[in-house]
C-alpha atoms as one frame of an Amber mdcrd trajectory, in Angstrom:
protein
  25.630  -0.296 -26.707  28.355  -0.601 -29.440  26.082  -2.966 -32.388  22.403
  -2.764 -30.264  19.534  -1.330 -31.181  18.550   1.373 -28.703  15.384   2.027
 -26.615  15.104   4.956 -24.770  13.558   4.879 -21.471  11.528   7.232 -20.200
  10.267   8.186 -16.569   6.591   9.228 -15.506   6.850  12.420 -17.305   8.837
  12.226 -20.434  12.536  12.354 -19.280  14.721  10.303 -20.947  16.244   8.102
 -18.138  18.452   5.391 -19.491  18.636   3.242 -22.526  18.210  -0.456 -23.242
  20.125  -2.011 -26.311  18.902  -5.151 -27.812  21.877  -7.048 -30.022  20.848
  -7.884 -33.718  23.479 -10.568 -33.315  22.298 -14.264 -33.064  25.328 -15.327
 -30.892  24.590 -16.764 -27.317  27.084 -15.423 -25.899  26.261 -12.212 -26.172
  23.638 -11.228 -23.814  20.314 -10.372 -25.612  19.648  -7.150 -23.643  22.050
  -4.621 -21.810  20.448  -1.759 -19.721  22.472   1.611 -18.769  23.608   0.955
 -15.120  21.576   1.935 -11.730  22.117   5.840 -11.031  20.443   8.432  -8.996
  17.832   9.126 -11.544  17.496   5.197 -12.874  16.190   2.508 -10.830  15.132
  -0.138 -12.978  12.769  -1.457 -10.235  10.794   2.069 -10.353  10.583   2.051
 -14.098   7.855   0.887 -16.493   8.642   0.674 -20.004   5.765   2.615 -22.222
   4.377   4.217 -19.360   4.925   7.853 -20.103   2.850   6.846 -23.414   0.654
   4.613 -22.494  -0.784   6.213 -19.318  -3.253   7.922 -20.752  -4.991   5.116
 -22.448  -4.798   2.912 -19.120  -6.739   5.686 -17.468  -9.086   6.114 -20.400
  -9.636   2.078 -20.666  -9.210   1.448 -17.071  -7.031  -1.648 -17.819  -3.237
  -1.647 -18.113  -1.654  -4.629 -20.550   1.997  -6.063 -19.185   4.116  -7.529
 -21.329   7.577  -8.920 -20.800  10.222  -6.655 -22.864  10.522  -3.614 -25.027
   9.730  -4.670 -28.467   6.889  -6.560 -26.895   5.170  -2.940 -25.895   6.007
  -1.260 -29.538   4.425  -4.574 -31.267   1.165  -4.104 -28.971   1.170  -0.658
 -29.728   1.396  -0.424 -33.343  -1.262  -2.784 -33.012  -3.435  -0.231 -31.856
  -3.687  -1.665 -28.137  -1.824   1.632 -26.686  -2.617   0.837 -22.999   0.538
  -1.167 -22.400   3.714  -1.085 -20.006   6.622  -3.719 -19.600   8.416  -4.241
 -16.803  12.045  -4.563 -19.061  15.328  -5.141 -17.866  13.811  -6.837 -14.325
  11.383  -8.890 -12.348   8.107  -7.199 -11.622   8.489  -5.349  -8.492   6.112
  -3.993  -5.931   6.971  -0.295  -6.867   6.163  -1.538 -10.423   2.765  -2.884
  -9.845   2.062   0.548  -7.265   2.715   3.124 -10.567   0.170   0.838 -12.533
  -2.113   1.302  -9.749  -2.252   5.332  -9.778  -4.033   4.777 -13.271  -6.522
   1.610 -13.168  -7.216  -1.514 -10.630  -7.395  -3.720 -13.679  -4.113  -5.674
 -15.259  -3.821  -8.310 -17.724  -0.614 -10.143 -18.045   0.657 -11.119 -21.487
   3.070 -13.342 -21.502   5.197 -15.924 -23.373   3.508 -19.195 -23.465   6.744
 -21.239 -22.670   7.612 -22.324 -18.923   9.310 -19.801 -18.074   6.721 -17.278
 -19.171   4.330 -19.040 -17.180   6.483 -19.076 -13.827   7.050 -15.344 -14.494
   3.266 -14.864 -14.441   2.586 -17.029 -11.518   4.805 -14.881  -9.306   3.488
 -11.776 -10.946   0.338 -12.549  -9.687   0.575 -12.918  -6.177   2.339  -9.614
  -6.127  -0.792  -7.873  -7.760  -2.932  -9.074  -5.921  -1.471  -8.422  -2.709
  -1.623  -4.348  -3.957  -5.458  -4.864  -4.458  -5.491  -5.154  -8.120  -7.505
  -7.001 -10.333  -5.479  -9.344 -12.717  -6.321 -11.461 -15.711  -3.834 -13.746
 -17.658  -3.093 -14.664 -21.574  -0.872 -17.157 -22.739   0.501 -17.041 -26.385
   1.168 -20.764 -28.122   4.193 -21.672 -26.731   6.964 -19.871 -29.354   5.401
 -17.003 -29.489   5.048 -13.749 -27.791   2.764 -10.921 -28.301   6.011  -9.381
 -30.636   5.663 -12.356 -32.647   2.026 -13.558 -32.650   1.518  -9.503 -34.193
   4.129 -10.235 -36.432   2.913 -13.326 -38.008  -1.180 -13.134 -37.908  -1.878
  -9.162 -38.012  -3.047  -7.023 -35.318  -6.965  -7.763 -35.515  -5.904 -11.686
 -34.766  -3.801 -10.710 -32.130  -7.240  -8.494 -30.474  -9.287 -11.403 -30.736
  -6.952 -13.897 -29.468  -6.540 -11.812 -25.906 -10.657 -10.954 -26.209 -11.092
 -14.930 -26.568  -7.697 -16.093 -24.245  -8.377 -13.931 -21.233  -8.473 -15.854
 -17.998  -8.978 -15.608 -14.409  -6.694 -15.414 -12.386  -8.102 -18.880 -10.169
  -8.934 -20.619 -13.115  -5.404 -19.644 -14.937  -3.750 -20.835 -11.619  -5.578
 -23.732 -10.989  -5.155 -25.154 -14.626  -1.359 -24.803 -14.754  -0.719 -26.102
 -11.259  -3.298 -29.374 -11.928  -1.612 -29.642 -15.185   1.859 -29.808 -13.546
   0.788 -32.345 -10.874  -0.891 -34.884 -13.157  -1.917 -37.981 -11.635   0.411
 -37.533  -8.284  -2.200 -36.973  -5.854   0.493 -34.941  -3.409   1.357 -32.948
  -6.321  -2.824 -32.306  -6.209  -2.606 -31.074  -2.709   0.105 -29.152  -3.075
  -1.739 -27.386  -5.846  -4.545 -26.532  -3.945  -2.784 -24.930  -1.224  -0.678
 -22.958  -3.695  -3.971 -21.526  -5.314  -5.685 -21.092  -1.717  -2.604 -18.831
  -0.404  -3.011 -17.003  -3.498  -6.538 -15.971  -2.815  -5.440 -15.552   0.663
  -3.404 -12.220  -0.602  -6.139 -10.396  -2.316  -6.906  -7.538   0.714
């Protein structure tokens, strides 16, 4: 952790768990992000980042915000938008998506507008919907994430552009895969069945 900033990581009811420590170097070859190991008392997989603060105001506005890492959450927050949790350090997992689910049926992905935020947010989706939850999507222009969409147009812009940017699940999906096919009419089909297994998950 030698160099990082840390983030403490609490469980469901306050404990510190385990740390995260982001590098303030620019170097690639150091990794970005290194989390305290796996232990009895720190699955990663089990963990939601901002939970322990946030749960509260997902029960109070019966919708839980999911963003991608740890400065992501304490952007959102200071923003005033205190009902979010990250899923740092991993994958969204089933046991993830359950702990959301003890406080509200209603998630919202925010997520990196780039490819690879998008893929993450495909495969988050399925997974939420095949626990029963409702789940909306927002994309940030591609460069940004919700960290650095606060950072550069204020909180209030950052509100309205998730009030105005919040989409359906079906119509999220449907875009991005029809996008992605183009003109290649297999590509098309492909698409459709994609979306159609989707809705196939929701219990």
């Amino acid at each position: 952790f030698r160099t990082r900033v840390i983030f403490p990581i609490h469980n469901f009811t306050g404990r510190v768990i385990g740390f995260g420590g982001r590098t303030l170097k620019t170097d690639k070859s150091i990794p970005k992000y290194v989390n305290s190991p796996e232990s009895d008392i720190y699955h990663k997989s089990n963990v939601l980042y901002g939970l322990f603060q946030a749960k509260k105001a997902i029960r109070d506005r019966d919708n839980c915000f999911l963003v991608e890492g740890y400065a992501d959450v304490l952007a959102v927050h200071q923003a005033g938008v205190e009902n979010v949790v990250a899923s740092s350090g991993t994958s969204l997992t089933t046991e993830q998506i359950r702990l959301i689910g003890r406080f509200t049926k209603s998630v919202c992905i925010l997520y990196d507008g780039d490819a690879a935020g998008i893929k993450a947010s495909l495969r988050g989706l399925d997974m939420i919907l095949e626990e029963g939850l409702d789940v909306k999507v927002v994309l940030f222009p591609d460069g940004h994430d919700p960290d650095s969409y606060i950072q550069k147009f204020g909180a209030s812009e950052f509100k309205t552009h998730v009030e105005l940017n919040r989409k359906d699940f079906i119509f999220y999906k449907t875009e991005t895969l029809i996008k992605e096919a183009g003109n290649d009419p297999i590509k098309k089909a492909g698409g459709i069945r994609d979306v159609v297994e989707t809705i196939s998950k929701i219990p």
